[in-house]
Amino acid sequence: QNCRTDGTGASGSSGGALFAFGPLQLTRTRFVGNSAYDSGIPNLGMGGGAVSFSGSTLQVDNTVFADNYTVRTPQPAGNCADGVGGALAMSLPAGGTASFIYTSFTGNSHRCGSPTGAISGQGGAISIFGPDSGAAPTVGIDSSFFGGNRADNGAGIFARAVALTLNNTSFHDNVGRGAGAVFLTTGFGTPPTPEFRMISSTFWRNG
């Protein structure tokens, strides 16, 4: 807690500032201008310009994610569609939990080819991946803000096979070709059915 990471980068890996397995708690932490590059490695599963997380429990409180990004090398098809999580990429198992409160995501993005390349990928701020089977992980976002994030699908949040609840959370000027604010979808295999609940939340000028 009470940490700050600015301008760190990961080359050929995920998590520009932090790559974590197992339970993780972030409190009063700032991630600003961090990045993750695939460095041209083909078929690299990468994401999380600031943080890449895989585990059963994640808690984020009073934390700032600003101007973080991921960069994907164009694939043979000429696109960078498989890049994820401009600020945070997370994988949760069946029955896993993640919670965010008083946290902001601003100016995060996924880019194709270079830090100034075309907007691409999934989840400009957050990408969340649930399991192929079993109970849907629960993700709660409370009293938080998403602004000015960019990605092809889900510029604010891209979520697959999870139960997502937004409470008192605002989305402003998040831009993507498929769902500027939130993109919620099923997974592969026999995944849990995704769920979405929204309470006292605001969306404006997303597109």
mmCIF file with all atom_site columns, C-alpha atoms in Angstrom:
data_model
loop_
_atom_site.group_PDB
_atom_site.id
_atom_site.type_symbol
_atom_site.label_atom_id
_atom_site.label_alt_id
_atom_site.label_comp_id
_atom_site.label_asym_id
_atom_site.label_entity_id
_atom_site.label_seq_id
_atom_site.pdbx_PDB_ins_code
_atom_site.Cartn_x
_atom_site.Cartn_y
_atom_site.Cartn_z
_atom_site.occupancy
_atom_site.B_iso_or_equiv
_atom_site.pdbx_formal_charge
_atom_site.auth_seq_id
_atom_site.auth_comp_id
_atom_site.auth_asym_id
_atom_site.auth_atom_id
_atom_site.pdbx_PDB_model_num
ATOM 1   C CA . GLN A 1 1   ? 0.000   0.000   0.000   1.00 0.00 ? 1   GLN A CA 1
ATOM 2   C CA . ASN A 1 2   ? 0.917   3.679   -0.393  1.00 0.00 ? 2   ASN A CA 1
ATOM 3   C CA . CYS A 1 3   ? 3.073   2.934   -3.449  1.00 0.00 ? 3   CYS A CA 1
ATOM 4   C CA . ARG A 1 4   ? 3.598   4.608   -6.812  1.00 0.00 ? 4   ARG A CA 1
ATOM 5   C CA . THR A 1 5   ? 5.004   3.219   -10.064 1.00 0.00 ? 5   THR A CA 1
ATOM 6   C CA . ASP A 1 6   ? 5.575   5.556   -13.004 1.00 0.00 ? 6   ASP A CA 1
ATOM 7   C CA . GLY A 1 7   ? 6.816   4.750   -16.490 1.00 0.00 ? 7   GLY A CA 1
ATOM 8   C CA . THR A 1 8   ? 7.966   1.175   -15.979 1.00 0.00 ? 8   THR A CA 1
ATOM 9   C CA . GLY A 1 9   ? 7.750   -1.282  -18.851 1.00 0.00 ? 9   GLY A CA 1
ATOM 10  C CA . ALA A 1 10  ? 7.723   -5.005  -19.587 1.00 0.00 ? 10  ALA A CA 1
ATOM 11  C CA . SER A 1 11  ? 9.115   -6.267  -22.889 1.00 0.00 ? 11  SER A CA 1
ATOM 12  C CA . GLY A 1 12  ? 7.943   -9.641  -24.127 1.00 0.00 ? 12  GLY A CA 1
ATOM 13  C CA . SER A 1 13  ? 5.758   -10.019 -21.071 1.00 0.00 ? 13  SER A CA 1
ATOM 14  C CA . SER A 1 14  ? 2.596   -8.917  -19.275 1.00 0.00 ? 14  SER A CA 1
ATOM 15  C CA . GLY A 1 15  ? 2.232   -6.493  -16.395 1.00 0.00 ? 15  GLY A CA 1
ATOM 16  C CA . GLY A 1 16  ? 4.359   -3.418  -17.033 1.00 0.00 ? 16  GLY A CA 1
ATOM 17  C CA . ALA A 1 17  ? 4.682   -2.672  -13.319 1.00 0.00 ? 17  ALA A CA 1
ATOM 18  C CA . LEU A 1 18  ? 3.417   -5.825  -11.590 1.00 0.00 ? 18  LEU A CA 1
ATOM 19  C CA . PHE A 1 19  ? 2.805   -9.461  -12.537 1.00 0.00 ? 19  PHE A CA 1
ATOM 20  C CA . ALA A 1 20  ? 1.084   -11.254 -9.648  1.00 0.00 ? 20  ALA A CA 1
ATOM 21  C CA . PHE A 1 21  ? -0.221  -14.744 -8.866  1.00 0.00 ? 21  PHE A CA 1
ATOM 22  C CA . GLY A 1 22  ? -2.372  -15.554 -5.855  1.00 0.00 ? 22  GLY A CA 1
ATOM 23  C CA . PRO A 1 23  ? -4.221  -13.145 -3.536  1.00 0.00 ? 23  PRO A CA 1
ATOM 24  C CA . LEU A 1 24  ? -3.402  -9.463  -4.161  1.00 0.00 ? 24  LEU A CA 1
ATOM 25  C CA . GLN A 1 25  ? -4.415  -6.281  -2.352  1.00 0.00 ? 25  GLN A CA 1
ATOM 26  C CA . LEU A 1 26  ? -3.662  -2.791  -3.701  1.00 0.00 ? 26  LEU A CA 1
ATOM 27  C CA . THR A 1 27  ? -4.388  0.140   -1.387  1.00 0.00 ? 27  THR A CA 1
ATOM 28  C CA . ARG A 1 28  ? -3.634  3.818   -2.059  1.00 0.00 ? 28  ARG A CA 1
ATOM 29  C CA . THR A 1 29  ? -1.403  2.919   -4.988  1.00 0.00 ? 29  THR A CA 1
ATOM 30  C CA . ARG A 1 30  ? -0.722  4.829   -8.222  1.00 0.00 ? 30  ARG A CA 1
ATOM 31  C CA . PHE A 1 31  ? 0.148   3.272   -11.584 1.00 0.00 ? 31  PHE A CA 1
ATOM 32  C CA . VAL A 1 32  ? 0.981   6.008   -14.101 1.00 0.00 ? 32  VAL A CA 1
ATOM 33  C CA . GLY A 1 33  ? 2.425   5.657   -17.614 1.00 0.00 ? 33  GLY A CA 1
ATOM 34  C CA . ASN A 1 34  ? 3.391   1.989   -17.381 1.00 0.00 ? 34  ASN A CA 1
ATOM 35  C CA . SER A 1 35  ? 3.460   -0.280  -20.428 1.00 0.00 ? 35  SER A CA 1
ATOM 36  C CA . ALA A 1 36  ? 3.705   -3.863  -21.669 1.00 0.00 ? 36  ALA A CA 1
ATOM 37  C CA . TYR A 1 37  ? 5.012   -4.840  -25.128 1.00 0.00 ? 37  TYR A CA 1
ATOM 38  C CA . ASP A 1 38  ? 4.935   -8.233  -26.812 1.00 0.00 ? 38  ASP A CA 1
ATOM 39  C CA . SER A 1 39  ? 8.294   -7.458  -28.526 1.00 0.00 ? 39  SER A CA 1
ATOM 40  C CA . GLY A 1 40  ? 7.199   -9.283  -31.661 1.00 0.00 ? 40  GLY A CA 1
ATOM 41  C CA . ILE A 1 41  ? 6.857   -12.672 -29.942 1.00 0.00 ? 41  ILE A CA 1
ATOM 42  C CA . PRO A 1 42  ? 4.141   -14.545 -31.887 1.00 0.00 ? 42  PRO A CA 1
ATOM 43  C CA . ASN A 1 43  ? 1.114   -15.906 -30.041 1.00 0.00 ? 43  ASN A CA 1
ATOM 44  C CA . LEU A 1 44  ? 2.213   -14.360 -26.757 1.00 0.00 ? 44  LEU A CA 1
ATOM 45  C CA . GLY A 1 45  ? -0.681  -14.111 -24.334 1.00 0.00 ? 45  GLY A CA 1
ATOM 46  C CA . MET A 1 46  ? -0.058  -10.642 -22.993 1.00 0.00 ? 46  MET A CA 1
ATOM 47  C CA . GLY A 1 47  ? -1.845  -7.801  -21.311 1.00 0.00 ? 47  GLY A CA 1
ATOM 48  C CA . GLY A 1 48  ? -1.879  -5.406  -18.411 1.00 0.00 ? 48  GLY A CA 1
ATOM 49  C CA . GLY A 1 49  ? 0.083   -2.250  -19.110 1.00 0.00 ? 49  GLY A CA 1
ATOM 50  C CA . ALA A 1 50  ? 0.309   -1.716  -15.351 1.00 0.00 ? 50  ALA A CA 1
ATOM 51  C CA . VAL A 1 51  ? -0.807  -4.968  -13.682 1.00 0.00 ? 51  VAL A CA 1
ATOM 52  C CA . SER A 1 52  ? -1.334  -8.554  -14.798 1.00 0.00 ? 52  SER A CA 1
ATOM 53  C CA . PHE A 1 53  ? -3.060  -10.729 -12.203 1.00 0.00 ? 53  PHE A CA 1
ATOM 54  C CA . SER A 1 54  ? -4.024  -14.405 -12.000 1.00 0.00 ? 54  SER A CA 1
ATOM 55  C CA . GLY A 1 55  ? -5.535  -15.709 -8.787  1.00 0.00 ? 55  GLY A CA 1
ATOM 56  C CA . SER A 1 56  ? -8.640  -16.216 -6.702  1.00 0.00 ? 56  SER A CA 1
ATOM 57  C CA . THR A 1 57  ? -8.835  -12.902 -4.795  1.00 0.00 ? 57  THR A CA 1
ATOM 58  C CA . LEU A 1 58  ? -8.088  -9.317  -5.828  1.00 0.00 ? 58  LEU A CA 1
ATOM 59  C CA . GLN A 1 59  ? -8.864  -6.204  -3.750  1.00 0.00 ? 59  GLN A CA 1
ATOM 60  C CA . VAL A 1 60  ? -8.210  -2.689  -5.067  1.00 0.00 ? 60  VAL A CA 1
ATOM 61  C CA . ASP A 1 61  ? -8.905  0.342   -2.880  1.00 0.00 ? 61  ASP A CA 1
ATOM 62  C CA . ASN A 1 62  ? -8.222  4.054   -3.411  1.00 0.00 ? 62  ASN A CA 1
ATOM 63  C CA . THR A 1 63  ? -5.953  3.362   -6.373  1.00 0.00 ? 63  THR A CA 1
ATOM 64  C CA . VAL A 1 64  ? -5.203  5.285   -9.581  1.00 0.00 ? 64  VAL A CA 1
ATOM 65  C CA . PHE A 1 65  ? -4.487  3.789   -13.018 1.00 0.00 ? 65  PHE A CA 1
ATOM 66  C CA . ALA A 1 66  ? -3.610  6.566   -15.490 1.00 0.00 ? 66  ALA A CA 1
ATOM 67  C CA . ASP A 1 67  ? -2.082  6.608   -18.981 1.00 0.00 ? 67  ASP A CA 1
ATOM 68  C CA . ASN A 1 68  ? -0.991  2.977   -18.970 1.00 0.00 ? 68  ASN A CA 1
ATOM 69  C CA . TYR A 1 69  ? -0.954  1.032   -22.241 1.00 0.00 ? 69  TYR A CA 1
ATOM 70  C CA . THR A 1 70  ? -0.167  -2.238  -23.980 1.00 0.00 ? 70  THR A CA 1
ATOM 71  C CA . VAL A 1 71  ? 1.369   -2.564  -27.450 1.00 0.00 ? 71  VAL A CA 1
ATOM 72  C CA . ARG A 1 72  ? 0.758   -5.558  -29.695 1.00 0.00 ? 72  ARG A CA 1
ATOM 73  C CA . THR A 1 73  ? 2.765   -6.375  -32.831 1.00 0.00 ? 73  THR A CA 1
ATOM 74  C CA . PRO A 1 74  ? 0.420   -6.709  -35.830 1.00 0.00 ? 74  PRO A CA 1
ATOM 75  C CA . GLN A 1 75  ? -0.392  -10.366 -36.478 1.00 0.00 ? 75  GLN A CA 1
ATOM 76  C CA . PRO A 1 76  ? -0.427  -12.070 -39.916 1.00 0.00 ? 76  PRO A CA 1
ATOM 77  C CA . ALA A 1 77  ? -3.996  -10.904 -40.429 1.00 0.00 ? 77  ALA A CA 1
ATOM 78  C CA . GLY A 1 78  ? -2.720  -7.349  -40.010 1.00 0.00 ? 78  GLY A CA 1
ATOM 79  C CA . ASN A 1 79  ? -4.465  -6.631  -36.720 1.00 0.00 ? 79  ASN A CA 1
ATOM 80  C CA . CYS A 1 80  ? -3.773  -6.593  -32.980 1.00 0.00 ? 80  CYS A CA 1
ATOM 81  C CA . ALA A 1 81  ? -7.155  -7.871  -31.846 1.00 0.00 ? 81  ALA A CA 1
ATOM 82  C CA . ASP A 1 82  ? -5.854  -10.218 -29.148 1.00 0.00 ? 82  ASP A CA 1
ATOM 83  C CA . GLY A 1 83  ? -4.168  -7.619  -26.945 1.00 0.00 ? 83  GLY A CA 1
ATOM 84  C CA . VAL A 1 84  ? -5.915  -7.058  -23.604 1.00 0.00 ? 84  VAL A CA 1
ATOM 85  C CA . GLY A 1 85  ? -5.998  -4.834  -20.540 1.00 0.00 ? 85  GLY A CA 1
ATOM 86  C CA . GLY A 1 86  ? -4.469  -1.425  -21.164 1.00 0.00 ? 86  GLY A CA 1
ATOM 87  C CA . ALA A 1 87  ? -4.134  -0.910  -17.406 1.00 0.00 ? 87  ALA A CA 1
ATOM 88  C CA . LEU A 1 88  ? -5.118  -4.225  -15.798 1.00 0.00 ? 88  LEU A CA 1
ATOM 89  C CA . ALA A 1 89  ? -5.543  -7.758  -17.121 1.00 0.00 ? 89  ALA A CA 1
ATOM 90  C CA . MET A 1 90  ? -6.931  -10.324 -14.714 1.00 0.00 ? 90  MET A CA 1
ATOM 91  C CA . SER A 1 91  ? -7.841  -14.004 -14.770 1.00 0.00 ? 91  SER A CA 1
ATOM 92  C CA . LEU A 1 92  ? -10.168 -15.401 -12.104 1.00 0.00 ? 92  LEU A CA 1
ATOM 93  C CA . PRO A 1 93  ? -11.028 -19.064 -11.417 1.00 0.00 ? 93  PRO A CA 1
ATOM 94  C CA . ALA A 1 94  ? -14.487 -20.469 -10.754 1.00 0.00 ? 94  ALA A CA 1
ATOM 95  C CA . GLY A 1 95  ? -15.801 -18.834 -7.600  1.00 0.00 ? 95  GLY A CA 1
ATOM 96  C CA . GLY A 1 96  ? -13.048 -16.192 -7.541  1.00 0.00 ? 96  GLY A CA 1
ATOM 97  C CA . THR A 1 97  ? -13.673 -12.624 -6.382  1.00 0.00 ? 97  THR A CA 1
ATOM 98  C CA . ALA A 1 98  ? -12.410 -9.161  -7.256  1.00 0.00 ? 98  ALA A CA 1
ATOM 99  C CA . SER A 1 99  ? -13.446 -5.846  -5.722  1.00 0.00 ? 99  SER A CA 1
ATOM 100 C CA . PHE A 1 100 ? -12.657 -2.239  -6.579  1.00 0.00 ? 100 PHE A CA 1
ATOM 101 C CA . ILE A 1 101 ? -13.620 0.805   -4.522  1.00 0.00 ? 101 ILE A CA 1
ATOM 102 C CA . TYR A 1 102 ? -12.696 4.490   -4.885  1.00 0.00 ? 102 TYR A CA 1
ATOM 103 C CA . THR A 1 103 ? -10.497 3.636   -7.856  1.00 0.00 ? 103 THR A CA 1
ATOM 104 C CA . SER A 1 104 ? -10.014 5.552   -11.120 1.00 0.00 ? 104 SER A CA 1
ATOM 105 C CA . PHE A 1 105 ? -8.972  4.427   -14.600 1.00 0.00 ? 105 PHE A CA 1
ATOM 106 C CA . THR A 1 106 ? -8.162  7.327   -16.951 1.00 0.00 ? 106 THR A CA 1
ATOM 107 C CA . GLY A 1 107 ? -6.396  7.538   -20.307 1.00 0.00 ? 107 GLY A CA 1
ATOM 108 C CA . ASN A 1 108 ? -5.457  3.851   -20.533 1.00 0.00 ? 108 ASN A CA 1
ATOM 109 C CA . SER A 1 109 ? -5.369  2.103   -23.914 1.00 0.00 ? 109 SER A CA 1
ATOM 110 C CA . HIS A 1 110 ? -4.304  -0.798  -26.088 1.00 0.00 ? 110 HIS A CA 1
ATOM 111 C CA . ARG A 1 111 ? -2.265  0.087   -29.181 1.00 0.00 ? 111 ARG A CA 1
ATOM 112 C CA . CYS A 1 112 ? -1.270  -1.677  -32.365 1.00 0.00 ? 112 CYS A CA 1
ATOM 113 C CA . GLY A 1 113 ? 2.390   -1.567  -33.403 1.00 0.00 ? 113 GLY A CA 1
ATOM 114 C CA . SER A 1 114 ? 3.605   1.366   -31.287 1.00 0.00 ? 114 SER A CA 1
ATOM 115 C CA . PRO A 1 115 ? 2.569   3.549   -28.324 1.00 0.00 ? 115 PRO A CA 1
ATOM 116 C CA . THR A 1 116 ? 0.997   5.973   -30.797 1.00 0.00 ? 116 THR A CA 1
ATOM 117 C CA . GLY A 1 117 ? -0.443  3.270   -33.078 1.00 0.00 ? 117 GLY A CA 1
ATOM 118 C CA . ALA A 1 118 ? -4.078  2.591   -33.855 1.00 0.00 ? 118 ALA A CA 1
ATOM 119 C CA . ILE A 1 119 ? -6.484  1.747   -31.072 1.00 0.00 ? 119 ILE A CA 1
ATOM 120 C CA . SER A 1 120 ? -7.019  -2.028  -30.878 1.00 0.00 ? 120 SER A CA 1
ATOM 121 C CA . GLY A 1 121 ? -7.544  -4.971  -28.546 1.00 0.00 ? 121 GLY A CA 1
ATOM 122 C CA . GLN A 1 122 ? -9.934  -5.659  -25.699 1.00 0.00 ? 122 GLN A CA 1
ATOM 123 C CA . GLY A 1 123 ? -10.344 -3.698  -22.487 1.00 0.00 ? 123 GLY A CA 1
ATOM 124 C CA . GLY A 1 124 ? -8.742  -0.273  -22.618 1.00 0.00 ? 124 GLY A CA 1
ATOM 125 C CA . ALA A 1 125 ? -8.796  -0.042  -18.816 1.00 0.00 ? 125 ALA A CA 1
ATOM 126 C CA . ILE A 1 126 ? -9.574  -3.583  -17.558 1.00 0.00 ? 126 ILE A CA 1
ATOM 127 C CA . SER A 1 127 ? -9.823  -7.023  -19.128 1.00 0.00 ? 127 SER A CA 1
ATOM 128 C CA . ILE A 1 128 ? -11.375 -9.717  -16.925 1.00 0.00 ? 128 ILE A CA 1
ATOM 129 C CA . PHE A 1 129 ? -11.365 -13.410 -17.858 1.00 0.00 ? 129 PHE A CA 1
ATOM 130 C CA . GLY A 1 130 ? -13.448 -16.023 -16.078 1.00 0.00 ? 130 GLY A CA 1
ATOM 131 C CA . PRO A 1 131 ? -13.127 -19.838 -16.242 1.00 0.00 ? 131 PRO A CA 1
ATOM 132 C CA . ASP A 1 132 ? -14.111 -22.295 -18.950 1.00 0.00 ? 132 ASP A CA 1
ATOM 133 C CA . SER A 1 133 ? -16.486 -24.039 -16.527 1.00 0.00 ? 133 SER A CA 1
ATOM 134 C CA . GLY A 1 134 ? -17.855 -23.839 -12.999 1.00 0.00 ? 134 GLY A CA 1
ATOM 135 C CA . ALA A 1 135 ? -19.300 -20.931 -11.039 1.00 0.00 ? 135 ALA A CA 1
ATOM 136 C CA . ALA A 1 136 ? -18.872 -17.427 -12.404 1.00 0.00 ? 136 ALA A CA 1
ATOM 137 C CA . PRO A 1 137 ? -16.336 -15.307 -10.521 1.00 0.00 ? 137 PRO A CA 1
ATOM 138 C CA . THR A 1 138 ? -17.829 -12.176 -8.944  1.00 0.00 ? 138 THR A CA 1
ATOM 139 C CA . VAL A 1 139 ? -16.428 -8.740  -9.718  1.00 0.00 ? 139 VAL A CA 1
ATOM 140 C CA . GLY A 1 140 ? -17.718 -5.674  -7.850  1.00 0.00 ? 140 GLY A CA 1
ATOM 141 C CA . ILE A 1 141 ? -16.805 -2.105  -8.761  1.00 0.00 ? 141 ILE A CA 1
ATOM 142 C CA . ASP A 1 142 ? -17.998 0.566   -6.330  1.00 0.00 ? 142 ASP A CA 1
ATOM 143 C CA . SER A 1 143 ? -17.635 4.361   -6.240  1.00 0.00 ? 143 SER A CA 1
ATOM 144 C CA . SER A 1 144 ? -15.098 4.356   -9.066  1.00 0.00 ? 144 SER A CA 1
ATOM 145 C CA . PHE A 1 145 ? -14.465 6.254   -12.322 1.00 0.00 ? 145 PHE A CA 1
ATOM 146 C CA . PHE A 1 146 ? -13.535 5.275   -15.895 1.00 0.00 ? 146 PHE A CA 1
ATOM 147 C CA . GLY A 1 147 ? -12.639 8.140   -18.223 1.00 0.00 ? 147 GLY A CA 1
ATOM 148 C CA . GLY A 1 148 ? -10.892 8.561   -21.572 1.00 0.00 ? 148 GLY A CA 1
ATOM 149 C CA . ASN A 1 149 ? -9.905  4.907   -22.024 1.00 0.00 ? 149 ASN A CA 1
ATOM 150 C CA . ARG A 1 150 ? -9.494  3.410   -25.511 1.00 0.00 ? 150 ARG A CA 1
ATOM 151 C CA . ALA A 1 151 ? -9.784  -0.083  -27.058 1.00 0.00 ? 151 ALA A CA 1
ATOM 152 C CA . ASP A 1 152 ? -11.629 -1.777  -29.903 1.00 0.00 ? 152 ASP A CA 1
ATOM 153 C CA . ASN A 1 153 ? -13.980 -3.683  -27.581 1.00 0.00 ? 153 ASN A CA 1
ATOM 154 C CA . GLY A 1 154 ? -14.844 -2.503  -24.098 1.00 0.00 ? 154 GLY A CA 1
ATOM 155 C CA . ALA A 1 155 ? -12.755 0.644   -23.812 1.00 0.00 ? 155 ALA A CA 1
ATOM 156 C CA . GLY A 1 156 ? -13.671 0.790   -20.128 1.00 0.00 ? 156 GLY A CA 1
ATOM 157 C CA . ILE A 1 157 ? -14.158 -2.876  -19.268 1.00 0.00 ? 157 ILE A CA 1
ATOM 158 C CA . PHE A 1 158 ? -13.950 -6.087  -21.290 1.00 0.00 ? 158 PHE A CA 1
ATOM 159 C CA . ALA A 1 159 ? -15.299 -9.034  -19.255 1.00 0.00 ? 159 ALA A CA 1
ATOM 160 C CA . ARG A 1 160 ? -15.731 -12.689 -20.201 1.00 0.00 ? 160 ARG A CA 1
ATOM 161 C CA . ALA A 1 161 ? -17.704 -15.283 -18.203 1.00 0.00 ? 161 ALA A CA 1
ATOM 162 C CA . VAL A 1 162 ? -17.974 -13.282 -14.957 1.00 0.00 ? 162 VAL A CA 1
ATOM 163 C CA . ALA A 1 163 ? -20.719 -11.810 -12.759 1.00 0.00 ? 163 ALA A CA 1
ATOM 164 C CA . LEU A 1 164 ? -20.102 -8.054  -12.856 1.00 0.00 ? 164 LEU A CA 1
ATOM 165 C CA . THR A 1 165 ? -21.756 -5.492  -10.562 1.00 0.00 ? 165 THR A CA 1
ATOM 166 C CA . LEU A 1 166 ? -21.314 -1.727  -10.929 1.00 0.00 ? 166 LEU A CA 1
ATOM 167 C CA . ASN A 1 167 ? -22.399 0.470   -8.038  1.00 0.00 ? 167 ASN A CA 1
ATOM 168 C CA . ASN A 1 168 ? -22.156 4.274   -7.970  1.00 0.00 ? 168 ASN A CA 1
ATOM 169 C CA . THR A 1 169 ? -19.574 4.159   -10.766 1.00 0.00 ? 169 THR A CA 1
ATOM 170 C CA . SER A 1 170 ? -19.194 6.579   -13.694 1.00 0.00 ? 170 SER A CA 1
ATOM 171 C CA . PHE A 1 171 ? -18.051 6.083   -17.287 1.00 0.00 ? 171 PHE A CA 1
ATOM 172 C CA . HIS A 1 172 ? -17.169 9.131   -19.397 1.00 0.00 ? 172 HIS A CA 1
ATOM 173 C CA . ASP A 1 173 ? -15.593 9.401   -22.868 1.00 0.00 ? 173 ASP A CA 1
ATOM 174 C CA . ASN A 1 174 ? -14.500 5.775   -23.173 1.00 0.00 ? 174 ASN A CA 1
ATOM 175 C CA . VAL A 1 175 ? -14.284 5.020   -26.900 1.00 0.00 ? 175 VAL A CA 1
ATOM 176 C CA . GLY A 1 176 ? -14.209 1.684   -28.749 1.00 0.00 ? 176 GLY A CA 1
ATOM 177 C CA . ARG A 1 177 ? -15.633 0.284   -31.968 1.00 0.00 ? 177 ARG A CA 1
ATOM 178 C CA . GLY A 1 178 ? -17.543 -2.338  -29.958 1.00 0.00 ? 178 GLY A CA 1
ATOM 179 C CA . ALA A 1 179 ? -18.999 -0.997  -26.676 1.00 0.00 ? 179 ALA A CA 1
ATOM 180 C CA . GLY A 1 180 ? -17.193 2.082   -25.454 1.00 0.00 ? 180 GLY A CA 1
ATOM 181 C CA . ALA A 1 181 ? -17.949 1.563   -21.759 1.00 0.00 ? 181 ALA A CA 1
ATOM 182 C CA . VAL A 1 182 ? -18.510 -2.145  -20.987 1.00 0.00 ? 182 VAL A CA 1
ATOM 183 C CA . PHE A 1 183 ? -18.288 -5.260  -23.179 1.00 0.00 ? 183 PHE A CA 1
ATOM 184 C CA . LEU A 1 184 ? -19.581 -8.421  -21.457 1.00 0.00 ? 184 LEU A CA 1
ATOM 185 C CA . THR A 1 185 ? -19.438 -11.770 -23.233 1.00 0.00 ? 185 THR A CA 1
ATOM 186 C CA . THR A 1 186 ? -19.422 -15.550 -22.728 1.00 0.00 ? 186 THR A CA 1
ATOM 187 C CA . GLY A 1 187 ? -16.303 -17.701 -22.711 1.00 0.00 ? 187 GLY A CA 1
ATOM 188 C CA . PHE A 1 188 ? -15.162 -20.913 -24.360 1.00 0.00 ? 188 PHE A CA 1
ATOM 189 C CA . GLY A 1 189 ? -15.981 -24.536 -23.578 1.00 0.00 ? 189 GLY A CA 1
ATOM 190 C CA . THR A 1 190 ? -18.902 -24.650 -21.138 1.00 0.00 ? 190 THR A CA 1
ATOM 191 C CA . PRO A 1 191 ? -18.403 -21.330 -19.384 1.00 0.00 ? 191 PRO A CA 1
ATOM 192 C CA . PRO A 1 192 ? -20.625 -19.841 -16.688 1.00 0.00 ? 192 PRO A CA 1
ATOM 193 C CA . THR A 1 193 ? -23.283 -17.473 -17.968 1.00 0.00 ? 193 THR A CA 1
ATOM 194 C CA . PRO A 1 194 ? -22.098 -13.867 -17.607 1.00 0.00 ? 194 PRO A CA 1
ATOM 195 C CA . GLU A 1 195 ? -24.176 -11.635 -15.336 1.00 0.00 ? 195 GLU A CA 1
ATOM 196 C CA . PHE A 1 196 ? -24.428 -7.849  -15.161 1.00 0.00 ? 196 PHE A CA 1
ATOM 197 C CA . ARG A 1 197 ? -25.936 -5.621  -12.468 1.00 0.00 ? 197 ARG A CA 1
ATOM 198 C CA . MET A 1 198 ? -25.838 -1.838  -12.398 1.00 0.00 ? 198 MET A CA 1
ATOM 199 C CA . ILE A 1 199 ? -26.811 0.309   -9.398  1.00 0.00 ? 199 ILE A CA 1
ATOM 200 C CA . SER A 1 200 ? -26.789 4.127   -9.297  1.00 0.00 ? 200 SER A CA 1
ATOM 201 C CA . SER A 1 201 ? -24.134 4.368   -12.027 1.00 0.00 ? 201 SER A CA 1
ATOM 202 C CA . THR A 1 202 ? -23.663 6.925   -14.816 1.00 0.00 ? 202 THR A CA 1
ATOM 203 C CA . PHE A 1 203 ? -22.660 6.601   -18.489 1.00 0.00 ? 203 PHE A CA 1
ATOM 204 C CA . TRP A 1 204 ? -22.116 9.627   -20.698 1.00 0.00 ? 204 TRP A CA 1
ATOM 205 C CA . ARG A 1 205 ? -20.315 10.370  -23.959 1.00 0.00 ? 205 ARG A CA 1
ATOM 206 C CA . ASN A 1 206 ? -19.027 6.834   -24.425 1.00 0.00 ? 206 ASN A CA 1
ATOM 207 C CA . GLY A 1 207 ? -18.975 5.441   -27.942 1.00 0.00 ? 207 GLY A CA 1
#
